[in-house]
mmCIF file of C-alpha atoms (C1' of nucleotides) in Angstrom:
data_model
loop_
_atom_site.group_PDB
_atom_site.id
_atom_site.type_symbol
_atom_site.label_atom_id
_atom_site.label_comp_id
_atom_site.label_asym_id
_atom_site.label_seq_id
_atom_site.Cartn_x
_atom_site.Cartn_y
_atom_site.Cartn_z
ATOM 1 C CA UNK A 1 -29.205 -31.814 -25.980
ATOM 2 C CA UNK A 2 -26.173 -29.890 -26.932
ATOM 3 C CA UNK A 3 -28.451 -27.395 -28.150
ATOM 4 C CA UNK A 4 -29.023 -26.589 -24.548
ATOM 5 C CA UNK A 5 -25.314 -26.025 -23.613
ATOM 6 C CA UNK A 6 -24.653 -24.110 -27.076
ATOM 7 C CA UNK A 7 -27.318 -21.523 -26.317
ATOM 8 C CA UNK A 8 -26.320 -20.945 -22.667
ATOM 9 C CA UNK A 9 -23.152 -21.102 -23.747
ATOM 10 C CA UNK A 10 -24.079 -17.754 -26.686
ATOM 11 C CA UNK A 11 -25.998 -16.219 -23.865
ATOM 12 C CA UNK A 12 -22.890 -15.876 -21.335
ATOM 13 C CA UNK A 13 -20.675 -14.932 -24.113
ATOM 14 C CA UNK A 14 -22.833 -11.868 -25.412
ATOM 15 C CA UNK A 15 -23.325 -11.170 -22.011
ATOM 16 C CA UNK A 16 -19.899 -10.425 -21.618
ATOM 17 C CA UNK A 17 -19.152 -8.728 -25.357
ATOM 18 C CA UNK A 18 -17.391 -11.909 -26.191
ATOM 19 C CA UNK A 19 -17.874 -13.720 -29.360
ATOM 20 C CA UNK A 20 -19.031 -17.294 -30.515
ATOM 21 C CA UNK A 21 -16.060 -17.774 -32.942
ATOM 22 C CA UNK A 22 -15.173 -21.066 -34.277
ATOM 23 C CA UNK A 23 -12.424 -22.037 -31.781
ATOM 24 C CA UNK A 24 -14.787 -21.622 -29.676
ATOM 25 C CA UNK A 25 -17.747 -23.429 -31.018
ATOM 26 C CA UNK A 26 -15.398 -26.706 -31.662
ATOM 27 C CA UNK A 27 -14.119 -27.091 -28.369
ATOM 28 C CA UNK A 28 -18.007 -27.272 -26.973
ATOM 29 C CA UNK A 29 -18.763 -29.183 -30.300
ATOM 30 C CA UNK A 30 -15.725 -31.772 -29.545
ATOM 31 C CA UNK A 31 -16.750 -32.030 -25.555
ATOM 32 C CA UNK A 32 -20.144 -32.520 -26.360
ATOM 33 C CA UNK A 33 -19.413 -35.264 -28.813
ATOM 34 C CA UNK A 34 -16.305 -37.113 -26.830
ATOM 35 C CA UNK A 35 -17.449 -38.240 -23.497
ATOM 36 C CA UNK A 36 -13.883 -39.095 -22.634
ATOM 37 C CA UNK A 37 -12.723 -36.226 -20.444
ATOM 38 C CA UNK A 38 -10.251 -34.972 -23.233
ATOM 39 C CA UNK A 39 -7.020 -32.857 -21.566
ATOM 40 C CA UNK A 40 -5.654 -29.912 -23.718
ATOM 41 C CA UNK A 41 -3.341 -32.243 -26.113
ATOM 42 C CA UNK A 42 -6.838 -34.451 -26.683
ATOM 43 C CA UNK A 43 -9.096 -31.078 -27.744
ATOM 44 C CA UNK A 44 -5.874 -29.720 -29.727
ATOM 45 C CA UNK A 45 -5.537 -32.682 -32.073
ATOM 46 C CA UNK A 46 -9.056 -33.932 -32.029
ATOM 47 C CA UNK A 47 -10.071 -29.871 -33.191
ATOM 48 C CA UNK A 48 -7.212 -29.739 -35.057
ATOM 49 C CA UNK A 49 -8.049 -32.835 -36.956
ATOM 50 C CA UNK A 50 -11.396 -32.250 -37.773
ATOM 51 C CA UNK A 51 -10.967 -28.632 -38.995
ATOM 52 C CA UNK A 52 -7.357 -27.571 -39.882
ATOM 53 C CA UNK A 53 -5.455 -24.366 -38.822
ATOM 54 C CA UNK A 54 -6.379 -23.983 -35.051
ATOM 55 C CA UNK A 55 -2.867 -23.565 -32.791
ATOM 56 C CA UNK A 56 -2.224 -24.498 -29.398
ATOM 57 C CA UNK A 57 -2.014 -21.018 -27.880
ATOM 58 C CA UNK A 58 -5.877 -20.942 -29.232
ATOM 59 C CA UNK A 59 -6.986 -24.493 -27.142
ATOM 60 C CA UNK A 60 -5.248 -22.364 -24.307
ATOM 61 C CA UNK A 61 -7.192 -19.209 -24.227
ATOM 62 C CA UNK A 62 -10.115 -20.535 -25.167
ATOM 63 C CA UNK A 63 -10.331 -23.563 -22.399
ATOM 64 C CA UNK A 64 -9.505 -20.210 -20.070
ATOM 65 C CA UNK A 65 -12.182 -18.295 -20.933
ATOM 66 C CA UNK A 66 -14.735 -21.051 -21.460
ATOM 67 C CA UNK A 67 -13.707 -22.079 -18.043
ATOM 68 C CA UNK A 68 -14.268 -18.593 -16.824
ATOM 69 C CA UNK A 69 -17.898 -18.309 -17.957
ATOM 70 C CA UNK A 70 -18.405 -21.461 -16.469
ATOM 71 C CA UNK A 71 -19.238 -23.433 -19.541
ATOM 72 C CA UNK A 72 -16.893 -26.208 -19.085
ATOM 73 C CA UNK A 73 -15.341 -27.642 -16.012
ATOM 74 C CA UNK A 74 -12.039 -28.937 -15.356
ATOM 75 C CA UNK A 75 -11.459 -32.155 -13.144
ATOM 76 C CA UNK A 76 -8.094 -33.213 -11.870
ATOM 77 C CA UNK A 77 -7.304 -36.586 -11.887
ATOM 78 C CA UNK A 78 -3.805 -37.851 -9.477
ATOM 79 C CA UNK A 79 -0.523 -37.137 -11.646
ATOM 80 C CA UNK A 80 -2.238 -35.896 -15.338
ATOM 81 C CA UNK A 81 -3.003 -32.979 -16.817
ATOM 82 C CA UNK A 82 -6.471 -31.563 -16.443
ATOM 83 C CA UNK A 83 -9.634 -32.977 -17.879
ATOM 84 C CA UNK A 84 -12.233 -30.904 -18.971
ATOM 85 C CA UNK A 85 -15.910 -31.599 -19.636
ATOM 86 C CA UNK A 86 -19.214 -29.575 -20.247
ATOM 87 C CA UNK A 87 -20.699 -27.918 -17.372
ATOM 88 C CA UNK A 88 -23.960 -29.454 -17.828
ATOM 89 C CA UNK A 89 -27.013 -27.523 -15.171
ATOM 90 C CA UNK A 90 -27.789 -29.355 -12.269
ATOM 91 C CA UNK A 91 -25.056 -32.384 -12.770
ATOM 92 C CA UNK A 92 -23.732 -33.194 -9.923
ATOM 93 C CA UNK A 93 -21.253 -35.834 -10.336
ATOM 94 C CA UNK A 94 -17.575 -37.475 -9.556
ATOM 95 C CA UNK A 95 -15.165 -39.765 -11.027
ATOM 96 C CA UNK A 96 -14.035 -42.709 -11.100
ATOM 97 C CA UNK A 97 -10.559 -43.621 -12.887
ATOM 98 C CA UNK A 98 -9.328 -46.656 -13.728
ATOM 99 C CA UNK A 99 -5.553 -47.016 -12.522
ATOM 100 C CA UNK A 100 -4.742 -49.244 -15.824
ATOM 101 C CA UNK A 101 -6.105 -48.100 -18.565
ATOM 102 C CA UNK A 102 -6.931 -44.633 -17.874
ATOM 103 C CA UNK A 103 -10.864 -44.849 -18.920
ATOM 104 C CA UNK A 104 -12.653 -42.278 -16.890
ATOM 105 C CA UNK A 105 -16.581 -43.413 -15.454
ATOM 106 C CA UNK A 106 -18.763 -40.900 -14.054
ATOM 107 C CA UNK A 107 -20.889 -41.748 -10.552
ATOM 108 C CA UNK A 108 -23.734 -39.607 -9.039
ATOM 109 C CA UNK A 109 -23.831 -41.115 -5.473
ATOM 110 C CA UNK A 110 -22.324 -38.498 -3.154
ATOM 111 C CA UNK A 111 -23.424 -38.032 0.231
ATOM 112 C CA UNK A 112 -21.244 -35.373 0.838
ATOM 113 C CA UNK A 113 -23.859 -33.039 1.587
ATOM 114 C CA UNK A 114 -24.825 -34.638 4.569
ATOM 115 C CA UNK A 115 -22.084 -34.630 5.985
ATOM 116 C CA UNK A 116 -20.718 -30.961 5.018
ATOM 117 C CA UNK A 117 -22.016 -29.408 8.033
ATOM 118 C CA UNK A 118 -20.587 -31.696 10.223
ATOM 119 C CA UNK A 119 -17.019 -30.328 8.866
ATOM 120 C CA UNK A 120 -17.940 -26.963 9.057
ATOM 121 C CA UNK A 121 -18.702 -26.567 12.583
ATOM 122 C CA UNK A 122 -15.551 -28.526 12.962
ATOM 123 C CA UNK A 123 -13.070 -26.652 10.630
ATOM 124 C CA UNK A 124 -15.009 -23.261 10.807
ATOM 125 C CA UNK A 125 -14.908 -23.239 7.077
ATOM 126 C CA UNK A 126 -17.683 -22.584 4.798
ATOM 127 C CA UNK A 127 -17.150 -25.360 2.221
ATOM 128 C CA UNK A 128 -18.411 -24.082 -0.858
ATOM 129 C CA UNK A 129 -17.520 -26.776 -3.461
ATOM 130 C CA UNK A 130 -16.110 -30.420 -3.263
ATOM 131 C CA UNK A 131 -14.431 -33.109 -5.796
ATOM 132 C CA UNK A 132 -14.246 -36.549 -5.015
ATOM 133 C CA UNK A 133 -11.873 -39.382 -7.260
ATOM 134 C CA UNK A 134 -12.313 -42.754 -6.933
ATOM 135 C CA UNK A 135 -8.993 -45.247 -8.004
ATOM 136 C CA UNK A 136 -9.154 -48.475 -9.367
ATOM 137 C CA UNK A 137 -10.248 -51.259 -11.884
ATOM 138 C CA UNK A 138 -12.459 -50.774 -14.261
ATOM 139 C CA UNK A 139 -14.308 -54.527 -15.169
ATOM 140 C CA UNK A 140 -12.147 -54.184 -18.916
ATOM 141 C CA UNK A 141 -8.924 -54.352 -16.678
ATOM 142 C CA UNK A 142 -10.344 -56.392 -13.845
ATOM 143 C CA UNK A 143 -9.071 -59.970 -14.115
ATOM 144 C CA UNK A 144 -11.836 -62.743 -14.059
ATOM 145 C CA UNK A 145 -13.405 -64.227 -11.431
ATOM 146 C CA UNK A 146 -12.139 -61.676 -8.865
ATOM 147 C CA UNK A 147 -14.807 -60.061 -6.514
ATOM 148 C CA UNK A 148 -15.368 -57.044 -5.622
ATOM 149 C CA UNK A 149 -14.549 -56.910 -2.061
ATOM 150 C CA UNK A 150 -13.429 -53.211 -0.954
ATOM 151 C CA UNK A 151 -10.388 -53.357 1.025
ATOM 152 C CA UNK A 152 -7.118 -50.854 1.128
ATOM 153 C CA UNK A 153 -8.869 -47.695 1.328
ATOM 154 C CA UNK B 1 7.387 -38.915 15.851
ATOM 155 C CA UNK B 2 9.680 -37.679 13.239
ATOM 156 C CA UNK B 3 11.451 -41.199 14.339
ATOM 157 C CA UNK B 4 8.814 -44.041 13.054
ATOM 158 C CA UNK B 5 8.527 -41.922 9.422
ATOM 159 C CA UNK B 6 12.246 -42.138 9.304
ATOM 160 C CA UNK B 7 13.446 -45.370 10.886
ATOM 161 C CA UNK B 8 10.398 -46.703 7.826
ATOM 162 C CA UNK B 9 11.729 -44.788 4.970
ATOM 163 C CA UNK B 10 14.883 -46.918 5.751
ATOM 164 C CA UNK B 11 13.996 -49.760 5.891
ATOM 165 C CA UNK B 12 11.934 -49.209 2.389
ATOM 166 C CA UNK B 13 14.938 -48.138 1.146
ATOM 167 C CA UNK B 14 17.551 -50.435 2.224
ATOM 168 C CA UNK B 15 15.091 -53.309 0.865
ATOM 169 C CA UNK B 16 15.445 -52.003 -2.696
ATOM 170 C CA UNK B 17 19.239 -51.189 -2.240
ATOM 171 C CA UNK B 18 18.346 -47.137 -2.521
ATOM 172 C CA UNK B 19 20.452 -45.294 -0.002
ATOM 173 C CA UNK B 20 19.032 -43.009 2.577
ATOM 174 C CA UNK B 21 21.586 -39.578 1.362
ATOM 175 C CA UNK B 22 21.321 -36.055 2.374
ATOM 176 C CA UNK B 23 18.507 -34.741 -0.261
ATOM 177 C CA UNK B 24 16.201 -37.457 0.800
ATOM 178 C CA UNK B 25 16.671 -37.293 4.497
ATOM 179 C CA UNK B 26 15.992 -33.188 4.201
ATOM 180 C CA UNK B 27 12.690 -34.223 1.998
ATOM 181 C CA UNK B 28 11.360 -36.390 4.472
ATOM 182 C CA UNK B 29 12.592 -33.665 7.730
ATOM 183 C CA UNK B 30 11.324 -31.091 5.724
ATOM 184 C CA UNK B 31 7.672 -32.336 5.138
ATOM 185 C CA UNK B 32 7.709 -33.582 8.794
ATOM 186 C CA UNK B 33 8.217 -30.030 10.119
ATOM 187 C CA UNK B 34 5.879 -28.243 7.248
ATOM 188 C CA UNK B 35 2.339 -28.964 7.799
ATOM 189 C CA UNK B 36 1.618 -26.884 4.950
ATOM 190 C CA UNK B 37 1.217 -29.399 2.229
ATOM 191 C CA UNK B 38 4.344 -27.612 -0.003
ATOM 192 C CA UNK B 39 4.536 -28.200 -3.658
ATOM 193 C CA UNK B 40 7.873 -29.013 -5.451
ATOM 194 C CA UNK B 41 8.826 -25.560 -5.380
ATOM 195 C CA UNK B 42 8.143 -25.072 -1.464
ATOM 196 C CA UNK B 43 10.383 -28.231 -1.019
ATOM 197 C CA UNK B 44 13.483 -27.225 -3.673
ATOM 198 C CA UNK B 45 13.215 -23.694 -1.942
ATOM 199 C CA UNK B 46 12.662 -24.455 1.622
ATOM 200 C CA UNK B 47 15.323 -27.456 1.511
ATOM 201 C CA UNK B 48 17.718 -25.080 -0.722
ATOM 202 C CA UNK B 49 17.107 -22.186 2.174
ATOM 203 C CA UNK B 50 18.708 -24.519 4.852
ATOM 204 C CA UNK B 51 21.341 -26.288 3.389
ATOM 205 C CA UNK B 52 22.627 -24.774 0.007
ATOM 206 C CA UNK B 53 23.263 -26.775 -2.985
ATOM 207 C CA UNK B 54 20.364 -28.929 -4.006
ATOM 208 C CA UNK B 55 19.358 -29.479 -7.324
ATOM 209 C CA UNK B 56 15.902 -29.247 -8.696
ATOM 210 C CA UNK B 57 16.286 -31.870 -10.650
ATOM 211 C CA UNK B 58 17.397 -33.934 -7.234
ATOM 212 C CA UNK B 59 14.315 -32.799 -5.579
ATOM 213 C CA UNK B 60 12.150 -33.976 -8.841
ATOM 214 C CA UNK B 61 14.124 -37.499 -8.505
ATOM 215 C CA UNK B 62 13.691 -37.386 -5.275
ATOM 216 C CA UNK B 63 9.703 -37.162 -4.669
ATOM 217 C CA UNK B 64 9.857 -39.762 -7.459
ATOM 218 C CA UNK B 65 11.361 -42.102 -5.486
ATOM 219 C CA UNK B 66 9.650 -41.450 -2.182
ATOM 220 C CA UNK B 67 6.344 -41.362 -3.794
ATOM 221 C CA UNK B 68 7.476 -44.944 -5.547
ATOM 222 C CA UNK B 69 8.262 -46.356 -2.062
ATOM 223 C CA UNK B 70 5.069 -44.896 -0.118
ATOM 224 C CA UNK B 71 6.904 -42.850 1.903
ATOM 225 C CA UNK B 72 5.231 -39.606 1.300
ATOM 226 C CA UNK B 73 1.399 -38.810 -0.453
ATOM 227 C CA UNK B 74 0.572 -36.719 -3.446
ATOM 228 C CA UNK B 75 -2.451 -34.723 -3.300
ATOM 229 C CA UNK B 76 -3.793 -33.014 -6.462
ATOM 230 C CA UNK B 77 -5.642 -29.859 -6.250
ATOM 231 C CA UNK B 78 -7.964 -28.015 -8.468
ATOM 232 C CA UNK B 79 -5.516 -25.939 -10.896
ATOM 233 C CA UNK B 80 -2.159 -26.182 -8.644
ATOM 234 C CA UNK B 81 0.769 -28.194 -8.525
ATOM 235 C CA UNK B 82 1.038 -31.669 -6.892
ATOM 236 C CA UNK B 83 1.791 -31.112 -3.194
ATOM 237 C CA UNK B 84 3.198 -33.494 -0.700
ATOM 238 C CA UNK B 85 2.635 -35.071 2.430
ATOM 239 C CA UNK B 86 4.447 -37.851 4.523
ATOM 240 C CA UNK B 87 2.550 -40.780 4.703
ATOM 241 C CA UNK B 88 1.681 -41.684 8.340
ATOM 242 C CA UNK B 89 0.144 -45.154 8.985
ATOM 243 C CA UNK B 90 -3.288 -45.553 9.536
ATOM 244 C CA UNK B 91 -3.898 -41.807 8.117
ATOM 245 C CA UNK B 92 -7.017 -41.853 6.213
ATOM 246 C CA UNK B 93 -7.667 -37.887 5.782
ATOM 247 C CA UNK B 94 -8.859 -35.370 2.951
ATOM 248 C CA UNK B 95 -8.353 -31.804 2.474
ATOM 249 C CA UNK B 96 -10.485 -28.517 2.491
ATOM 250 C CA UNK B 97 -8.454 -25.652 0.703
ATOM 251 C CA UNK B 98 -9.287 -22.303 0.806
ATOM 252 C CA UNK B 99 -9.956 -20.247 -2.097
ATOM 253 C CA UNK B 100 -8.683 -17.064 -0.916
ATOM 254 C CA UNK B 101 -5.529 -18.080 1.020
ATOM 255 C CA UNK B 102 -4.581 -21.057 -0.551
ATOM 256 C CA UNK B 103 -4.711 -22.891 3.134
ATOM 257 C CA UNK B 104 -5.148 -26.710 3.546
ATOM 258 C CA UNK B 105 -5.984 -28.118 6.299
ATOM 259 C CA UNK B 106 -7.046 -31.980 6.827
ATOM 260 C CA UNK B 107 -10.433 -33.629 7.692
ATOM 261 C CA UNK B 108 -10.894 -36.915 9.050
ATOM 262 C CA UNK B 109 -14.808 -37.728 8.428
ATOM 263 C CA UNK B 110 -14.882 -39.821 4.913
ATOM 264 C CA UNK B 111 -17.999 -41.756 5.028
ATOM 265 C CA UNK B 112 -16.889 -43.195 1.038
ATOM 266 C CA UNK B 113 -16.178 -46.501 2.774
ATOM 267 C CA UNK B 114 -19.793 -47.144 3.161
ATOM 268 C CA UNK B 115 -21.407 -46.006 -0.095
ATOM 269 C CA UNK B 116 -18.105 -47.795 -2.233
ATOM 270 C CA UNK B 117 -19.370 -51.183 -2.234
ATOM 271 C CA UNK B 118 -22.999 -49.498 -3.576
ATOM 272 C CA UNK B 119 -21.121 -47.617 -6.242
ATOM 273 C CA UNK B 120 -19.001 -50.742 -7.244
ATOM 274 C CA UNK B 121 -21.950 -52.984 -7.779
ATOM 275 C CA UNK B 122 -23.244 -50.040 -10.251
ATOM 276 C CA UNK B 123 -20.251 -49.219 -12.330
ATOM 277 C CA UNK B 124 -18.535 -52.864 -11.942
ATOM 278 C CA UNK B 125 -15.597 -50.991 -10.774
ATOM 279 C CA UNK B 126 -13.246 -52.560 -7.946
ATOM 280 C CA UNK B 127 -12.165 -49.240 -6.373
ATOM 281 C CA UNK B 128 -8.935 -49.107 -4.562
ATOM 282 C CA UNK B 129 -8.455 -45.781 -3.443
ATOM 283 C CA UNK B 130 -10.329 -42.469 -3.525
ATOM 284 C CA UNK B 131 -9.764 -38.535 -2.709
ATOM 285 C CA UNK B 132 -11.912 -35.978 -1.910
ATOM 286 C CA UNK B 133 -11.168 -32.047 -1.954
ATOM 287 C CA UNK B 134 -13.295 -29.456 -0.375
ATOM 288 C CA UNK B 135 -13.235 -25.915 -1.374
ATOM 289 C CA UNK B 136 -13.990 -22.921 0.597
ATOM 290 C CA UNK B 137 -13.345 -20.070 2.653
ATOM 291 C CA UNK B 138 -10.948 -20.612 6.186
ATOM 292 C CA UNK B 139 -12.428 -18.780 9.466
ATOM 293 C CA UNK B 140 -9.804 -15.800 8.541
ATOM 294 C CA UNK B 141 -11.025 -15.285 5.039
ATOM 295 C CA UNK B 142 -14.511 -15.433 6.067
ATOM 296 C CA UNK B 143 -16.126 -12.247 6.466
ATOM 297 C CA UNK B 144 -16.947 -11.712 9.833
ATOM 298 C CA UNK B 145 -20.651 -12.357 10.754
ATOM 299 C CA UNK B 146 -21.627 -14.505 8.141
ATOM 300 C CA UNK B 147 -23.104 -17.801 9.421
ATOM 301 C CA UNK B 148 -21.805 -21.266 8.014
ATOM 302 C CA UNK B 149 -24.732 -22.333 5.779
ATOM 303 C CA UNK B 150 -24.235 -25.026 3.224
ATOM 304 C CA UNK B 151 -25.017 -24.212 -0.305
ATOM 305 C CA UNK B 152 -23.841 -23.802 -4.377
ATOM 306 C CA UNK B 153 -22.638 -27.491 -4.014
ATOM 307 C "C1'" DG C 1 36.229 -50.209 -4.298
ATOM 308 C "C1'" DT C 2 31.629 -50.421 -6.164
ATOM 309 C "C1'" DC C 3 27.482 -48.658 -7.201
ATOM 310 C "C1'" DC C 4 24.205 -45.394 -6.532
ATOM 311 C "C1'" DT C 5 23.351 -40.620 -6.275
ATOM 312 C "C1'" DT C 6 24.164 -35.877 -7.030
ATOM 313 C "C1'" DG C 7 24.468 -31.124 -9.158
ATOM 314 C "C1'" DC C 8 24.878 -28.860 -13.157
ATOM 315 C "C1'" DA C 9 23.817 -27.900 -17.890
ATOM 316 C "C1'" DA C 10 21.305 -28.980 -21.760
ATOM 317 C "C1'" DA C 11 17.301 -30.896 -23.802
ATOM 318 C "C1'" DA C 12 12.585 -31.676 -24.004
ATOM 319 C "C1'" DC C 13 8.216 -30.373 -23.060
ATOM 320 C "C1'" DA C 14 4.278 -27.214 -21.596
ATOM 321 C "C1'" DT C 15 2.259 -22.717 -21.211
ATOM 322 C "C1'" DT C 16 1.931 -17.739 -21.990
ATOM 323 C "C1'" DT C 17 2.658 -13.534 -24.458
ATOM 324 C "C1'" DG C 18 3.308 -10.156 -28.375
ATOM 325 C "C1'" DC C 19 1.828 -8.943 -32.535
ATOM 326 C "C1'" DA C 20 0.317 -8.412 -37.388
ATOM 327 C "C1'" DG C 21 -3.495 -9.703 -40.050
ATOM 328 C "C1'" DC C 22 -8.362 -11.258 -40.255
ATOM 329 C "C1'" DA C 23 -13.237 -11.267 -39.230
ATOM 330 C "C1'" DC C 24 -17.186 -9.448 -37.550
ATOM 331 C "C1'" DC C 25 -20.286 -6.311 -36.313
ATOM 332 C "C1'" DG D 1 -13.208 1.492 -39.133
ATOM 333 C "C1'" DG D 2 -12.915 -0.144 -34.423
ATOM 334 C "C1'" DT D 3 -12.653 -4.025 -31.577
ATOM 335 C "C1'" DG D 4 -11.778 -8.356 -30.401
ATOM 336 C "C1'" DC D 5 -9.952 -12.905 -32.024
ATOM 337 C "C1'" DT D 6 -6.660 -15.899 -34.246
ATOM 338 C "C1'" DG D 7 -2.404 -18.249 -35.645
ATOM 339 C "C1'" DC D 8 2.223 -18.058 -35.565
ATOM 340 C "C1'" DA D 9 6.574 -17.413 -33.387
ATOM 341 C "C1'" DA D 10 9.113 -16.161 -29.578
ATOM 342 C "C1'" DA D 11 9.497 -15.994 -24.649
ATOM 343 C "C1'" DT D 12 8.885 -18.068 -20.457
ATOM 344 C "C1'" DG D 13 8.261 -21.759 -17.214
ATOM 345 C "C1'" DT D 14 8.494 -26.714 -15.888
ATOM 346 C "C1'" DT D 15 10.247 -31.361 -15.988
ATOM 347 C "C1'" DT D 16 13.513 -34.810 -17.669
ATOM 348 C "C1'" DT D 17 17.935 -36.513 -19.152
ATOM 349 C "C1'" DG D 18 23.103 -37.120 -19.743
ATOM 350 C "C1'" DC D 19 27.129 -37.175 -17.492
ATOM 351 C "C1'" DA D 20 31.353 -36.507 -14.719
ATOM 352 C "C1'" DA D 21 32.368 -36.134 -9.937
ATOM 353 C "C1'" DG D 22 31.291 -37.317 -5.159
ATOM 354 C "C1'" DG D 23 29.305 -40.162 -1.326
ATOM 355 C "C1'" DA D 24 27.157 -44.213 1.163
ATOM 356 C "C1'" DC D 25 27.817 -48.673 2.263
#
DNA sequence: GTCCTTGCAAAACATTTGCAGCACC
DNA sequence: GGTGCTGCAAATGTTTTGCAAGGAC
């Protein structure tokens, strides 16, 4: 599985005349591993923790460039910093956040698609790429015996 | 038009004993005659422009509190500051940004309402509120003769 | 008059840049 | 040995806080 990610990831980079160093190597190590959505301060001091020495101005440029080649991705979520997570082929996806406790849930369903052309006659844009975040409860945080009624949208 | 925003943002703020002053009266004027979705900078420099003296720090407090009190709407977008929006009644609308210019502009279609009850039944999520964010290229950044296919979503 | 609110300055925090030394062909 | 990469420290940029003076009610 990472395997996958970590040779696309060696192919881009030589591509380029960049090299696989070890900053670079933990932060795909530490996003493959932690399916949390880390921000900068998370891959800092989870990297950092792990394997001593690496500084902040590191996490920085290498996020940037990693970012760049399109190996990772970065979500933004209302009011935080930005997330980032492997850019995994084909995985088409959007997020869900839960308002209390932060914990981040992944959902495939989008039917954006369908109605992307719709907009584009009517904006005359050419909508290349779209995010969609979805606020709430997550069941942890969801007090018992509530349903699940959709309302205030 | 101007009127209903304003004669609401008092009465929100006389209920919590807040005060409507000058910095938050050329907040809420300012946003109602910008369409253009400023960020905190736009609003400190645009307000500042008119009527010297204001504080950054008084514009930070001052979102704060509007935001608080539903008066206005954050949106987040990919890699930028938080911009702002008053928050009109009944206004359920997203935003396609373009990549070139940096130009929002707001779409009404948002078919999430249907397909939310579907994905809170999978994740056992009760979802309260959701954004969505296109990205592309407005009519004047689009290079002339190109047609409006969808793709690379 | 009483609080709340403000602008300014300073503090705290976040991000970027410059650079000498290291690491890797 | 040349090139790019790193960590550190310093510079820069952003947001928050403390506080004395001013303003709304």
């Amino acid at each position: 599985m990472e395997d996958i990610i970590l040779e696309a990831a060696k192919e881009k980079l030589r591509r380029k005349n960049y090299k696989l160093t070890m900053p670079r190597l933990s932060v795909i190590r530490y996003l493959a591993r932690e399916k949390g959505h880390p921000d900068i301060k998370d891959l800092f001091e989870g990297i950092r923790a792990e394997k001593n020495g690496i500084g902040m101005a590191t996490v920085y440029r290498t996020v940037d460039l990693l970012l760049e080649l399109g190996i990772i991705k970065a979500i933004t979520l209302k009011g935080h910093y930005l997330r980032y997570e492997l850019n995994w082929p084909d995985d088409h996806h959007h997020h869900l956040v839960c308002k209390r406790c932060g914990h981040v849930t992944e959902f495939g369903n989008c039917y954006f698609q369908s109605i992307c052309r719709e907009i584009e006659l009517v904006t005359r844009f050419k909508i290349e790429e779209h995010a969609l975040e979805a606020y709430g409860l997550c069941p942890q945080c969801l007090p018992a015996g509530k349903d699940y009624s959709t309302e205030n949208m």
